[in-house]
Amino acid sequence: HSGHAENERADQLARDAIAKLRELFNSDIPALLLSGDTGHERGRDANEQGLTLLQKPLTQDQLRAAVARALVPANTLSTTVPG
C-alpha cells in the first residue's frame, strides 16, 4: 500500500511541477511523466495535462523515442512537401 501511495504522490508532485513551469514560462513545455504506477487513472491524469506517461521499467530506446516525439512541435506536419 505505501509503495502505491508513494508513487501516486510522486506522480502528483511531478505533474504539479510541470504545470507550474508551463505557467511560469507561459509555454506548453514538452514533458514526459515516468511512473511505476500502472493504474489507468495515472494515464488519464497525464493525458489531461498533455503529458506522455511512460511506465517503468523502460528501455533506453523507448525513452529516446519518447523524448524525440515530445520535442516535435505540435504544428509540424508529418509529411514533407516537395520543393
Short mmCIF file of N, CA, C and O in Angstrom, two decimals:
data_model
loop_
_atom_site.label_atom_id
_atom_site.label_comp_id
_atom_site.label_asym_id
_atom_site.label_seq_id
_atom_site.Cartn_x
_atom_site.Cartn_y
_atom_site.Cartn_z
N HIS A 1 0.81 -1.21 0.00
CA HIS A 1 0.00 0.00 0.00
C HIS A 1 0.85 1.27 0.00
O HIS A 1 0.57 2.18 -0.72
N SER A 2 1.87 1.29 0.84
CA SER A 2 2.66 2.51 0.94
C SER A 2 3.42 2.78 -0.35
O SER A 2 3.61 3.93 -0.72
N GLY A 3 3.86 1.73 -1.06
CA GLY A 3 4.54 1.92 -2.34
C GLY A 3 3.62 2.58 -3.35
O GLY A 3 4.04 3.47 -4.09
N HIS A 4 2.38 2.14 -3.40
CA HIS A 4 1.40 2.74 -4.31
C HIS A 4 1.16 4.19 -3.95
O HIS A 4 1.14 5.06 -4.83
N ALA A 5 1.00 4.49 -2.68
CA ALA A 5 0.76 5.86 -2.24
C ALA A 5 1.96 6.74 -2.55
O ALA A 5 1.80 7.90 -2.95
N GLU A 6 3.17 6.20 -2.39
CA GLU A 6 4.37 6.97 -2.70
C GLU A 6 4.46 7.27 -4.20
O GLU A 6 4.81 8.38 -4.59
N ASN A 7 4.14 6.28 -5.04
CA ASN A 7 4.12 6.51 -6.49
C ASN A 7 3.10 7.57 -6.85
O ASN A 7 3.37 8.45 -7.67
N GLU A 8 1.93 7.47 -6.27
CA GLU A 8 0.86 8.42 -6.57
C GLU A 8 1.27 9.83 -6.17
O GLU A 8 1.06 10.79 -6.93
N ARG A 9 1.86 9.97 -5.01
CA ARG A 9 2.30 11.29 -4.53
C ARG A 9 3.42 11.84 -5.42
O ARG A 9 3.41 13.02 -5.78
N ALA A 10 4.38 11.00 -5.78
CA ALA A 10 5.48 11.44 -6.64
C ALA A 10 4.95 11.88 -8.01
O ALA A 10 5.39 12.90 -8.56
N ASP A 11 4.01 11.12 -8.57
CA ASP A 11 3.40 11.49 -9.86
C ASP A 11 2.69 12.83 -9.76
O ASP A 11 2.79 13.67 -10.65
N GLN A 12 1.96 13.04 -8.67
CA GLN A 12 1.24 14.30 -8.49
C GLN A 12 2.22 15.46 -8.37
O GLN A 12 2.02 16.53 -8.95
N LEU A 13 3.29 15.29 -7.62
CA LEU A 13 4.31 16.33 -7.48
C LEU A 13 4.92 16.67 -8.83
O LEU A 13 5.15 17.84 -9.16
N ALA A 14 5.20 15.64 -9.64
CA ALA A 14 5.78 15.87 -10.96
C ALA A 14 4.80 16.63 -11.85
O ALA A 14 5.19 17.59 -12.53
N ARG A 15 3.53 16.22 -11.86
CA ARG A 15 2.53 16.92 -12.68
C ARG A 15 2.37 18.37 -12.23
O ARG A 15 2.26 19.28 -13.05
N ASP A 16 2.39 18.59 -10.92
CA ASP A 16 2.29 19.95 -10.40
C ASP A 16 3.48 20.81 -10.82
O ASP A 16 3.33 21.97 -11.19
N ALA A 17 4.68 20.22 -10.76
CA ALA A 17 5.89 20.95 -11.15
C ALA A 17 5.86 21.32 -12.63
O ALA A 17 6.19 22.45 -13.01
N ILE A 18 5.43 20.38 -13.46
CA ILE A 18 5.33 20.65 -14.90
C ILE A 18 4.31 21.75 -15.15
O ILE A 18 4.56 22.68 -15.92
N ALA A 19 3.17 21.68 -14.50
CA ALA A 19 2.13 22.71 -14.67
C ALA A 19 2.66 24.08 -14.25
O ALA A 19 2.40 25.08 -14.92
N LYS A 20 3.39 24.14 -13.14
CA LYS A 20 3.93 25.40 -12.65
C LYS A 20 4.95 25.98 -13.63
O LYS A 20 4.94 27.18 -13.91
N LEU A 21 5.82 25.12 -14.17
CA LEU A 21 6.80 25.59 -15.15
C LEU A 21 6.11 26.11 -16.42
O LEU A 21 6.49 27.14 -16.97
N ARG A 22 5.10 25.39 -16.88
CA ARG A 22 4.37 25.84 -18.06
C ARG A 22 3.69 27.17 -17.81
O ARG A 22 3.66 28.03 -18.69
N GLU A 23 3.15 27.33 -16.62
CA GLU A 23 2.51 28.59 -16.26
C GLU A 23 3.54 29.71 -16.16
O GLU A 23 3.35 30.80 -16.68
N LEU A 24 4.63 29.44 -15.49
CA LEU A 24 5.68 30.43 -15.27
C LEU A 24 6.25 30.94 -16.60
O LEU A 24 6.47 32.14 -16.77
N PHE A 25 6.47 30.03 -17.54
CA PHE A 25 7.05 30.41 -18.82
C PHE A 25 5.99 30.66 -19.90
O PHE A 25 6.34 30.94 -21.04
N ASN A 26 4.72 30.54 -19.52
CA ASN A 26 3.61 30.74 -20.45
C ASN A 26 3.86 29.98 -21.76
O ASN A 26 3.76 30.52 -22.84
N SER A 27 4.20 28.70 -21.59
CA SER A 27 4.55 27.87 -22.74
C SER A 27 4.17 26.43 -22.47
O SER A 27 4.23 25.96 -21.33
N ASP A 28 3.80 25.73 -23.52
CA ASP A 28 3.47 24.31 -23.41
C ASP A 28 4.77 23.52 -23.50
O ASP A 28 5.06 22.86 -24.49
N ILE A 29 5.58 23.60 -22.45
CA ILE A 29 6.88 22.95 -22.40
C ILE A 29 6.70 21.44 -22.53
O ILE A 29 5.90 20.86 -21.81
N PRO A 30 7.42 20.80 -23.47
CA PRO A 30 7.30 19.35 -23.61
C PRO A 30 7.72 18.65 -22.31
O PRO A 30 8.68 19.06 -21.67
N ALA A 31 6.99 17.63 -21.95
CA ALA A 31 7.33 16.90 -20.73
C ALA A 31 6.83 15.47 -20.83
O ALA A 31 5.83 15.18 -21.48
N LEU A 32 7.56 14.60 -20.17
CA LEU A 32 7.20 13.19 -20.06
C LEU A 32 7.05 12.86 -18.58
O LEU A 32 7.76 13.43 -17.76
N LEU A 33 6.17 11.96 -18.27
CA LEU A 33 5.99 11.50 -16.89
C LEU A 33 6.38 10.04 -16.83
O LEU A 33 5.76 9.21 -17.50
N LEU A 34 7.41 9.73 -16.07
CA LEU A 34 7.85 8.35 -15.87
C LEU A 34 7.28 7.88 -14.55
O LEU A 34 7.43 8.55 -13.53
N SER A 35 6.62 6.73 -14.56
CA SER A 35 5.95 6.27 -13.35
C SER A 35 6.05 4.76 -13.22
O SER A 35 6.07 4.04 -14.21
N GLY A 36 6.08 4.32 -12.00
CA GLY A 36 6.00 2.89 -11.71
C GLY A 36 4.57 2.45 -11.47
O GLY A 36 4.27 1.28 -11.32
N ASP A 37 3.65 3.41 -11.44
CA ASP A 37 2.23 3.14 -11.21
C ASP A 37 1.57 2.77 -12.53
O ASP A 37 1.67 3.51 -13.50
N THR A 38 0.91 1.63 -12.57
CA THR A 38 0.30 1.16 -13.81
C THR A 38 -1.21 1.40 -13.85
O THR A 38 -1.88 0.90 -14.75
N GLY A 39 -1.75 2.16 -12.91
CA GLY A 39 -3.19 2.40 -12.86
C GLY A 39 -3.67 3.25 -14.03
O GLY A 39 -2.97 4.13 -14.52
N HIS A 40 -4.88 2.97 -14.48
CA HIS A 40 -5.48 3.70 -15.61
C HIS A 40 -5.66 5.17 -15.29
O HIS A 40 -5.56 6.01 -16.17
N GLU A 41 -5.93 5.50 -14.03
CA GLU A 41 -6.14 6.91 -13.67
C GLU A 41 -4.86 7.72 -13.88
O GLU A 41 -4.91 8.90 -14.18
N ARG A 42 -3.69 7.09 -13.76
CA ARG A 42 -2.42 7.78 -13.98
C ARG A 42 -2.34 8.24 -15.43
O ARG A 42 -1.98 9.36 -15.72
N GLY A 43 -2.66 7.34 -16.34
CA GLY A 43 -2.64 7.68 -17.76
C GLY A 43 -3.65 8.76 -18.11
O GLY A 43 -3.35 9.67 -18.87
N ARG A 44 -4.83 8.66 -17.53
CA ARG A 44 -5.87 9.66 -17.77
C ARG A 44 -5.42 11.03 -17.26
O ARG A 44 -5.54 12.04 -17.96
N ASP A 45 -4.87 11.05 -16.04
CA ASP A 45 -4.40 12.31 -15.46
C ASP A 45 -3.30 12.93 -16.32
O ASP A 45 -3.28 14.13 -16.55
N ALA A 46 -2.37 12.10 -16.78
CA ALA A 46 -1.27 12.59 -17.62
C ALA A 46 -1.81 13.14 -18.93
O ALA A 46 -1.42 14.23 -19.36
N ASN A 47 -2.72 12.41 -19.57
CA ASN A 47 -3.29 12.86 -20.84
C ASN A 47 -4.04 14.18 -20.69
O ASN A 47 -3.95 15.04 -21.57
N GLU A 48 -4.75 14.35 -19.60
CA GLU A 48 -5.49 15.60 -19.37
C GLU A 48 -4.54 16.79 -19.28
O GLU A 48 -4.93 17.91 -19.58
N GLN A 49 -3.32 16.53 -18.86
CA GLN A 49 -2.33 17.60 -18.72
C GLN A 49 -1.42 17.69 -19.95
O GLN A 49 -0.49 18.48 -19.98
N GLY A 50 -1.70 16.90 -20.96
CA GLY A 50 -0.89 16.93 -22.17
C GLY A 50 0.46 16.28 -22.00
O GLY A 50 1.42 16.65 -22.67
N LEU A 51 0.55 15.28 -21.13
CA LEU A 51 1.80 14.58 -20.88
C LEU A 51 1.75 13.17 -21.45
O LEU A 51 0.68 12.58 -21.55
N THR A 52 2.90 12.67 -21.80
CA THR A 52 3.03 11.28 -22.18
C THR A 52 3.46 10.50 -20.95
O THR A 52 4.44 10.86 -20.31
N LEU A 53 2.73 9.47 -20.61
CA LEU A 53 3.06 8.63 -19.47
C LEU A 53 3.90 7.45 -19.94
O LEU A 53 3.48 6.71 -20.82
N LEU A 54 5.07 7.32 -19.36
CA LEU A 54 5.94 6.18 -19.63
C LEU A 54 6.00 5.35 -18.36
O LEU A 54 6.28 5.87 -17.29
N GLN A 55 5.71 4.07 -18.51
CA GLN A 55 5.70 3.22 -17.32
C GLN A 55 7.01 2.47 -17.20
O GLN A 55 7.51 1.90 -18.17
N LYS A 56 7.58 2.54 -16.01
CA LYS A 56 8.84 1.86 -15.71
C LYS A 56 8.57 0.38 -15.51
O LYS A 56 7.49 0.03 -15.05
N PRO A 57 9.51 -0.48 -15.85
CA PRO A 57 10.79 -0.13 -16.47
C PRO A 57 10.64 0.10 -17.97
O PRO A 57 9.71 -0.43 -18.59
N LEU A 58 11.53 0.89 -18.53
CA LEU A 58 11.54 1.08 -19.97
C LEU A 58 12.99 1.06 -20.45
O LEU A 58 13.91 1.30 -19.67
N THR A 59 13.16 0.78 -21.71
CA THR A 59 14.50 0.68 -22.28
C THR A 59 15.00 2.06 -22.68
O THR A 59 14.22 3.02 -22.81
N GLN A 60 16.30 2.15 -22.92
CA GLN A 60 16.88 3.40 -23.40
C GLN A 60 16.25 3.80 -24.73
O GLN A 60 15.98 4.99 -24.97
N ASP A 61 16.01 2.83 -25.59
CA ASP A 61 15.41 3.12 -26.89
C ASP A 61 13.99 3.68 -26.73
O ASP A 61 13.60 4.60 -27.46
N GLN A 62 13.22 3.12 -25.81
CA GLN A 62 11.87 3.62 -25.57
C GLN A 62 11.92 5.07 -25.06
O GLN A 62 11.13 5.91 -25.49
N LEU A 63 12.85 5.34 -24.15
CA LEU A 63 12.98 6.69 -23.61
C LEU A 63 13.43 7.67 -24.70
O LEU A 63 12.85 8.75 -24.84
N ARG A 64 14.41 7.28 -25.49
CA ARG A 64 14.87 8.16 -26.58
C ARG A 64 13.74 8.47 -27.55
O ARG A 64 13.58 9.61 -27.99
N ALA A 65 12.98 7.45 -27.92
CA ALA A 65 11.88 7.65 -28.87
C ALA A 65 10.82 8.59 -28.28
O ALA A 65 10.30 9.47 -28.97
N ALA A 66 10.51 8.42 -27.01
CA ALA A 66 9.51 9.28 -26.36
C ALA A 66 9.99 10.73 -26.29
O ALA A 66 9.22 11.66 -26.53
N VAL A 67 11.25 10.92 -25.97
CA VAL A 67 11.82 12.28 -25.92
C VAL A 67 11.78 12.90 -27.31
O VAL A 67 11.37 14.06 -27.46
N ALA A 68 12.16 12.15 -28.32
CA ALA A 68 12.13 12.67 -29.69
C ALA A 68 10.72 13.09 -30.09
O ALA A 68 10.52 14.16 -30.67
N ARG A 69 9.71 12.26 -29.76
CA ARG A 69 8.31 12.59 -30.09
C ARG A 69 7.87 13.84 -29.32
O ARG A 69 7.16 14.68 -29.86
N ALA A 70 8.28 13.95 -28.06
CA ALA A 70 7.86 15.08 -27.24
C ALA A 70 8.45 16.39 -27.76
O ALA A 70 7.85 17.45 -27.57
N LEU A 71 9.60 16.33 -28.40
CA LEU A 71 10.26 17.55 -28.86
C LEU A 71 9.82 18.01 -30.24
O LEU A 71 10.20 19.08 -30.68
N VAL A 72 8.99 17.20 -30.92
CA VAL A 72 8.45 17.61 -32.22
C VAL A 72 7.35 18.64 -31.96
O VAL A 72 6.39 18.35 -31.24
N PRO A 73 7.47 19.84 -32.54
CA PRO A 73 6.43 20.85 -32.33
C PRO A 73 5.07 20.34 -32.78
O PRO A 73 4.96 19.61 -33.78
N ALA A 74 4.04 20.73 -32.06
CA ALA A 74 2.67 20.26 -32.34
C ALA A 74 2.19 20.66 -33.72
O ALA A 74 1.38 19.97 -34.32
N ASN A 75 2.69 21.78 -34.25
CA ASN A 75 2.20 22.24 -35.55
C ASN A 75 3.06 21.74 -36.71
O ASN A 75 2.88 22.17 -37.83
N THR A 76 3.98 20.83 -36.44
CA THR A 76 4.82 20.26 -37.50
C THR A 76 4.02 19.25 -38.30
O THR A 76 3.36 18.39 -37.74
N LEU A 77 4.08 19.37 -39.60
CA LEU A 77 3.39 18.40 -40.46
C LEU A 77 4.18 17.12 -40.50
O LEU A 77 5.41 17.11 -40.48
N SER A 78 3.48 15.99 -40.57
CA SER A 78 4.15 14.69 -40.59
C SER A 78 4.64 14.32 -41.99
O SER A 78 5.35 13.35 -42.16
N THR A 79 4.23 15.07 -42.98
CA THR A 79 4.69 14.80 -44.35
C THR A 79 5.52 15.97 -44.83
O THR A 79 5.36 17.10 -44.38
N THR A 80 6.38 15.71 -45.77
CA THR A 80 7.18 16.78 -46.34
C THR A 80 6.60 17.17 -47.69
O THR A 80 6.06 16.34 -48.41
N VAL A 81 6.73 18.44 -48.00
CA VAL A 81 6.21 18.95 -49.28
C VAL A 81 7.40 19.05 -50.23
O VAL A 81 8.41 19.67 -49.89
N PRO A 82 7.28 18.42 -51.40
CA PRO A 82 8.39 18.53 -52.35
C PRO A 82 8.64 19.98 -52.71
O PRO A 82 7.71 20.76 -52.86
N GLY A 83 9.90 20.33 -52.84
CA GLY A 83 10.12 21.72 -53.16
C GLY A 83 11.41 21.91 -53.80
O GLY A 83 11.89 22.75 -54.35
#
